[in-house]
């Protein structure tokens, strides 16, 4: 981003939405940020979707005091992949999250108290349903693309299947048509860690249940990395502070997970973590259809898929299933398997590799529009 | 096993051993079972090593009331791979465990109380050091083979490197020269789950800290299976009892891990779990040597290695490193990569595949002796 500061914005939709569960969530507030300028034709808008514990602060800084820019600053800004001189870029915090959009930490208007566990179970499709209200409110008839990784990739896929006339393309990185039982299990034990924390009190806590949430994050963190990246970063080194024969002595990787887990407690709400973990596990692109092919049958625009060789959370074969499905349906797509040691996190780190491919794809979409 | 019942035996070694940590563990009691008859030359003895939460009850039943036979009954008995008509088979519970051998649940003779966390940190090499006392006491100068999977495989490797004159061969299945940082991480979060349980009380509990231990087991359980085996067994099916939009609703795989986790609490001690997890993580065949090659340089007998394609806890490449090392040293070995969907647990389940290979290997060893 340029030296200009970016501002968090929000919109509230009083009538809310009907969720996949059949429940009504209303009102819905969405927090979002935008970068660049919407052109006269409203044809240069790009929606970027965040992952599990992400937020609307995609790029730039809110003010001078911020030590780090937004989470995908590397690809957003003047002259960057998502060029703010050309595109109008939107990033919106999902419902269920704790960064301003309506979620379990929000006040339930019916009770005047925090929703906590009275918040409804939501799906990725529900997140996108809410975003559609925002995109409509911004006066954007058609997004040039919707792009995201992991849960962000699932959202891109939902735009492609649920709102095929509202996008000109979609880009899904490190995504899956439905997480495997192994991925579900790893979220299940993370949930369990929070449930075990007596300070969680079935969601009715004043302070985040820190031990449970830190552990849950520690478990999640393992799934974002890879055997190879951990080996490069930590190897089997033992913490220099500890003796190897001390009962509580830690390996460096262990200390790292612990340290980052407890840091996470300061920035993310335990109930939001649980609700979004559930959204991830429930995710199935074929929800409401007979098959994945029927779901992809709705798609009208090109999709660009990226998978990463060392991603064991949503392994490449799952993205390949989607690519194969598009191929069999005779729909336009690109599939890129990127060699990377970074595991699932590669979608955030390998931008130098995929940027030229995304740039070419976006230009072809713009020419076709 | 035949219809004869098997009996648990034990021996106590008053002077104990000096551990890798430098501490003395004394006295040491080892619980063990034997099957078949030791021949006059004492040349038909096979030591089978158990894994993390295993015990000495390798095969057969203790009495009629037992619903299931010992843990590797499929390969031990008259006419089976480890033929009790030919071989004298020994299985000994490791130190650190909670099944009768000296461990954190044992009484510390200095205090008259349970060791709990005053038990010393032990290594896999220490486990084998203790077993050596037992094998000597049984009057066995040379074991025909030492065989085991996972932590049992590590023990077989320690016999091969530490007591090269006391064995005629070794068989290591689903093993590793040293667990990777990813494997360490997964044990680290399992430990953390127990540490988080307020009823654990730094090891000074009266009753097993059930929520923490069940979760720790749940995490471990994931690492024993594979993406593929979970998919075959559970897929993404939701528990029939639960609604998909219930906050506490569970996937079948989630319910399974939960159920088995709580069952585990009835059979295994939390402190033992922690001590043995640490032994696993600390395991390094090259401990005390300049390199893995120097460690394997001690070996004087053939080693048979098995790895399993879907084992992601101790992946095949780690066994291949050991095989390569033996090859470069010009030492006799066999390496078999078994195609299996069962993940790490394959070493217990793929016996029909590896039995003919082990049988041929054992016969070649007997001929050479």
XYZ file of N, CA, C and O in Angstrom, chain A residues 188-263:
304
model
N -11.344 -31.135 15.402
C -12.117 -31.717 16.509
C -11.307 -31.702 17.803
O -11.833 -31.348 18.861
N -10.038 -32.077 17.715
C -9.232 -32.063 18.947
C -8.936 -30.630 19.394
O -8.801 -30.360 20.594
N -8.885 -29.701 18.458
C -8.728 -28.283 18.827
C -9.971 -27.802 19.585
O -9.868 -27.136 20.623
N -11.144 -28.145 19.075
C -12.395 -27.809 19.794
C -12.382 -28.390 21.195
O -12.698 -27.726 22.179
N -12.010 -29.649 21.253
C -11.977 -30.411 22.499
C -11.078 -29.705 23.530
O -11.396 -29.651 24.725
N -9.972 -29.170 23.058
C -9.056 -28.464 23.957
C -9.753 -27.282 24.629
O -9.540 -27.008 25.811
N -10.595 -26.586 23.883
C -11.330 -25.448 24.461
C -12.440 -25.961 25.384
O -12.615 -25.446 26.494
N -13.160 -26.975 24.941
C -14.230 -27.542 25.786
C -13.670 -27.996 27.138
O -14.350 -27.930 28.157
N -12.428 -28.508 27.119
C -11.802 -29.005 28.361
C -11.426 -27.891 29.327
O -11.173 -28.157 30.493
N -11.332 -26.672 28.830
C -10.856 -25.581 29.694
C -11.999 -25.142 30.614
O -13.031 -24.642 30.149
N -11.841 -25.322 31.926
C -12.953 -24.993 32.834
C -13.334 -23.510 32.796
O -14.460 -23.166 33.157
N -12.440 -22.660 32.331
C -12.771 -21.230 32.270
C -13.566 -20.890 31.007
O -14.011 -19.755 30.841
N -13.743 -21.865 30.128
C -14.563 -21.635 28.934
C -16.042 -21.516 29.328
O -16.798 -20.755 28.722
N -16.484 -22.276 30.323
C -17.852 -22.218 30.863
C -18.924 -22.253 29.782
O -19.811 -21.400 29.764
N -18.815 -23.219 28.895
C -19.777 -23.326 27.774
C -19.986 -21.980 27.070
O -21.110 -21.594 26.742
N -18.917 -21.293 26.897
C -18.955 -20.060 26.111
C -19.274 -18.805 26.902
O -19.185 -17.694 26.374
N -19.621 -18.965 28.169
C -20.024 -17.803 28.989
C -18.845 -17.304 29.832
O -18.924 -17.250 31.061
N -17.771 -16.937 29.171
C -16.583 -16.464 29.889
C -16.495 -14.950 29.822
O -17.029 -14.325 28.904
N -15.801 -14.409 30.792
C -15.474 -12.973 30.716
C -14.147 -12.788 30.006
O -13.956 -11.842 29.268
N -13.215 -13.687 30.303
C -11.902 -13.620 29.659
C -11.716 -14.894 28.848
O -12.089 -15.980 29.296
N -11.120 -14.741 27.705
C -10.822 -15.891 26.856
C -10.259 -17.051 27.692
O -9.377 -16.823 28.527
N -10.741 -18.267 27.472
C -10.169 -19.437 28.163
C -8.773 -19.705 27.611
O -8.617 -20.375 26.595
N -7.759 -19.161 28.271
C -6.458 -19.062 27.602
C -5.746 -20.390 27.375
O -5.195 -20.614 26.307
N -5.762 -21.264 28.375
C -5.019 -22.513 28.182
C -5.629 -23.358 27.061
O -4.922 -23.940 26.245
N -6.951 -23.411 27.052
C -7.628 -24.206 26.020
C -7.465 -23.604 24.639
O -7.184 -24.314 23.665
N -7.606 -22.294 24.547
C -7.510 -21.639 23.237
C -6.080 -21.685 22.706
O -5.857 -21.906 21.510
N -5.110 -21.490 23.595
C -3.707 -21.542 23.161
C -3.383 -22.932 22.617
O -2.735 -23.071 21.573
N -3.853 -23.957 23.307
C -3.612 -25.319 22.839
C -4.326 -25.569 21.506
O -3.748 -26.158 20.582
N -5.564 -25.109 21.413
C -6.313 -25.284 20.160
C -5.544 -24.651 19.004
O -5.427 -25.224 17.916
N -5.006 -23.454 19.241
C -4.217 -22.788 18.216
C -2.939 -23.568 17.912
O -2.525 -23.675 16.756
N -2.329 -24.107 18.955
C -1.119 -24.921 18.764
C -1.391 -26.089 17.831
O -0.603 -26.381 16.927
N -2.521 -26.751 18.042
C -2.895 -27.878 17.178
C -3.107 -27.383 15.744
O -2.574 -27.955 14.791
N -3.870 -26.278 15.616
C -4.101 -25.721 14.286
C -2.794 -25.347 13.600
O -2.575 -25.650 12.427
N -1.920 -24.725 14.359
C -0.641 -24.253 13.825
C 0.148 -25.401 13.165
O 0.748 -25.226 12.105
N 0.119 -26.563 13.790
C 0.827 -27.723 13.219
C 0.302 -28.031 11.817
O 1.068 -28.335 10.908
N -1.012 -27.902 11.654
C -1.620 -28.244 10.356
C -1.320 -27.207 9.274
O -1.525 -27.478 8.096
N -0.899 -26.010 9.692
C -0.592 -24.964 8.702
C 0.836 -25.108 8.173
O 1.184 -24.527 7.156
N 1.669 -25.823 8.917
C 3.068 -25.979 8.529
C 3.250 -27.342 7.844
O 2.278 -28.016 7.547
N 4.489 -27.720 7.614
C 4.757 -29.039 7.036
C 5.947 -29.646 7.748
O 6.720 -28.948 8.408
N 6.058 -30.947 7.608
C 7.202 -31.684 8.143
C 8.488 -30.987 7.690
O 9.391 -30.706 8.494
N 8.517 -30.644 6.399
C 9.716 -30.064 5.790
C 10.004 -28.662 6.334
O 11.150 -28.321 6.647
N 8.968 -27.837 6.443
C 9.211 -26.459 6.903
C 9.595 -26.445 8.378
O 10.417 -25.643 8.819
N 8.996 -27.350 9.159
C 9.377 -27.447 10.574
C 10.815 -27.909 10.713
O 11.542 -27.458 11.590
N 11.205 -28.821 9.847
C 12.560 -29.339 9.911
C 13.557 -28.233 9.580
O 14.585 -28.085 10.245
N 13.222 -27.433 8.579
C 14.118 -26.339 8.187
C 14.199 -25.281 9.292
O 15.261 -24.737 9.563
N 13.080 -25.017 9.934
C 13.026 -23.929 10.905
C 13.533 -24.337 12.296
O 14.193 -23.551 12.975
N 13.171 -25.556 12.724
C 13.473 -25.962 14.105
C 14.342 -27.203 14.215
O 15.045 -27.376 15.205
N 14.245 -28.077 13.229
C 14.905 -29.369 13.350
C 14.484 -30.026 14.647
O 13.355 -29.853 15.103
N 15.400 -30.743 15.260
C 15.123 -31.385 16.538
C 15.811 -30.640 17.679
O 16.053 -31.207 18.753
N 16.136 -29.375 17.447
C 16.853 -28.623 18.474
C 16.040 -28.519 19.761
O 14.846 -28.264 19.743
N 16.749 -28.688 20.845
C 16.123 -28.557 22.153
C 16.285 -27.114 22.598
O 17.282 -26.466 22.285
N 15.288 -26.621 23.295
C 15.358 -25.250 23.783
C 16.626 -25.056 24.606
O 16.925 -25.837 25.507
N 17.352 -24.008 24.275
C 18.635 -23.765 24.937
C 18.455 -23.535 26.438
O 19.361 -23.779 27.232
N 17.250 -23.085 26.814
C 17.000 -22.804 28.237
C 16.792 -24.066 29.068
O 16.862 -24.026 30.285
N 16.420 -25.147 28.385
C 15.968 -26.338 29.103
C 16.991 -27.461 29.020
O 17.754 -27.558 28.067
N 16.966 -28.321 30.020
C 17.764 -29.542 29.962
C 16.952 -30.629 29.287
O 15.744 -30.704 29.473
N 17.631 -31.455 28.510
C 16.920 -32.516 27.799
C 16.296 -33.509 28.755
O 15.370 -34.220 28.402
N 16.847 -33.602 29.956
C 16.325 -34.583 30.901
C 15.452 -33.925 31.965
O 15.165 -34.517 32.994
N 15.062 -32.687 31.702
C 14.057 -32.033 32.557
C 12.677 -32.453 32.074
O 12.399 -32.380 30.872
N 11.830 -32.816 32.998
C 10.487 -33.267 32.633
C 9.762 -32.210 31.810
O 9.055 -32.526 30.859
N 9.911 -30.940 32.176
C 9.207 -29.876 31.469
C 10.060 -29.236 30.368
O 9.690 -28.208 29.808
N 11.201 -29.812 30.099
C 12.060 -29.291 29.032
C 11.345 -29.374 27.688
O 10.572 -30.293 27.451
N 11.600 -28.395 26.823
C 10.887 -28.325 25.545
C 11.837 -28.323 24.353
O 12.908 -27.721 24.397
N 11.386 -28.943 23.300
C 12.037 -28.758 22.008
C 11.707 -27.347 21.520
O 10.695 -26.754 21.918
N 12.533 -26.823 20.647
C 12.284 -25.463 20.135
C 10.927 -25.360 19.461
O 10.214 -24.378 19.625
N 10.566 -26.388 18.711
C 9.290 -26.352 18.001
C 8.127 -26.321 18.999
O 7.106 -25.670 18.776
N 8.332 -26.995 20.106
C 7.321 -27.072 21.167
C 7.153 -25.694 21.814
O 6.040 -25.205 22.018
N 8.275 -25.065 22.113
C 8.253 -23.739 22.723
C 7.591 -22.725 21.780
O 6.833 -21.860 22.200
N 7.899 -22.863 20.507
C 7.342 -21.970 19.486
C 5.814 -22.084 19.429
O 5.101 -21.083 19.406
N 5.325 -23.315 19.423
C 3.868 -23.527 19.360
C 3.202 -22.967 20.616
O 2.130 -22.363 20.568
N 3.853 -23.170 21.728
C 3.346 -22.686 23.003
C 3.288 -21.165 23.022
O 2.260 -20.563 23.346
N 4.387 -20.557 22.645
C 4.499 -19.101 22.646
C 3.456 -18.484 21.722
O 2.727 -17.565 22.105
N 3.351 -19.009 20.520
C 2.388 -18.470 19.560
C 0.951 -18.757 19.969
O 0.050 -17.966 19.692
N 0.748 -19.885 20.607
C -0.588 -20.221 21.087
C -1.068 -19.196 22.105
O -2.190 -18.675 22.016
N -0.226 -18.867 23.060
C -0.626 -17.898 24.081
C -0.741 -16.483 23.508
O -1.597 -15.714 23.946
N 0.066 -16.148 22.522
C -0.108 -14.852 21.840
C -1.466 -14.761 21.156
O -2.092 -13.698 21.136
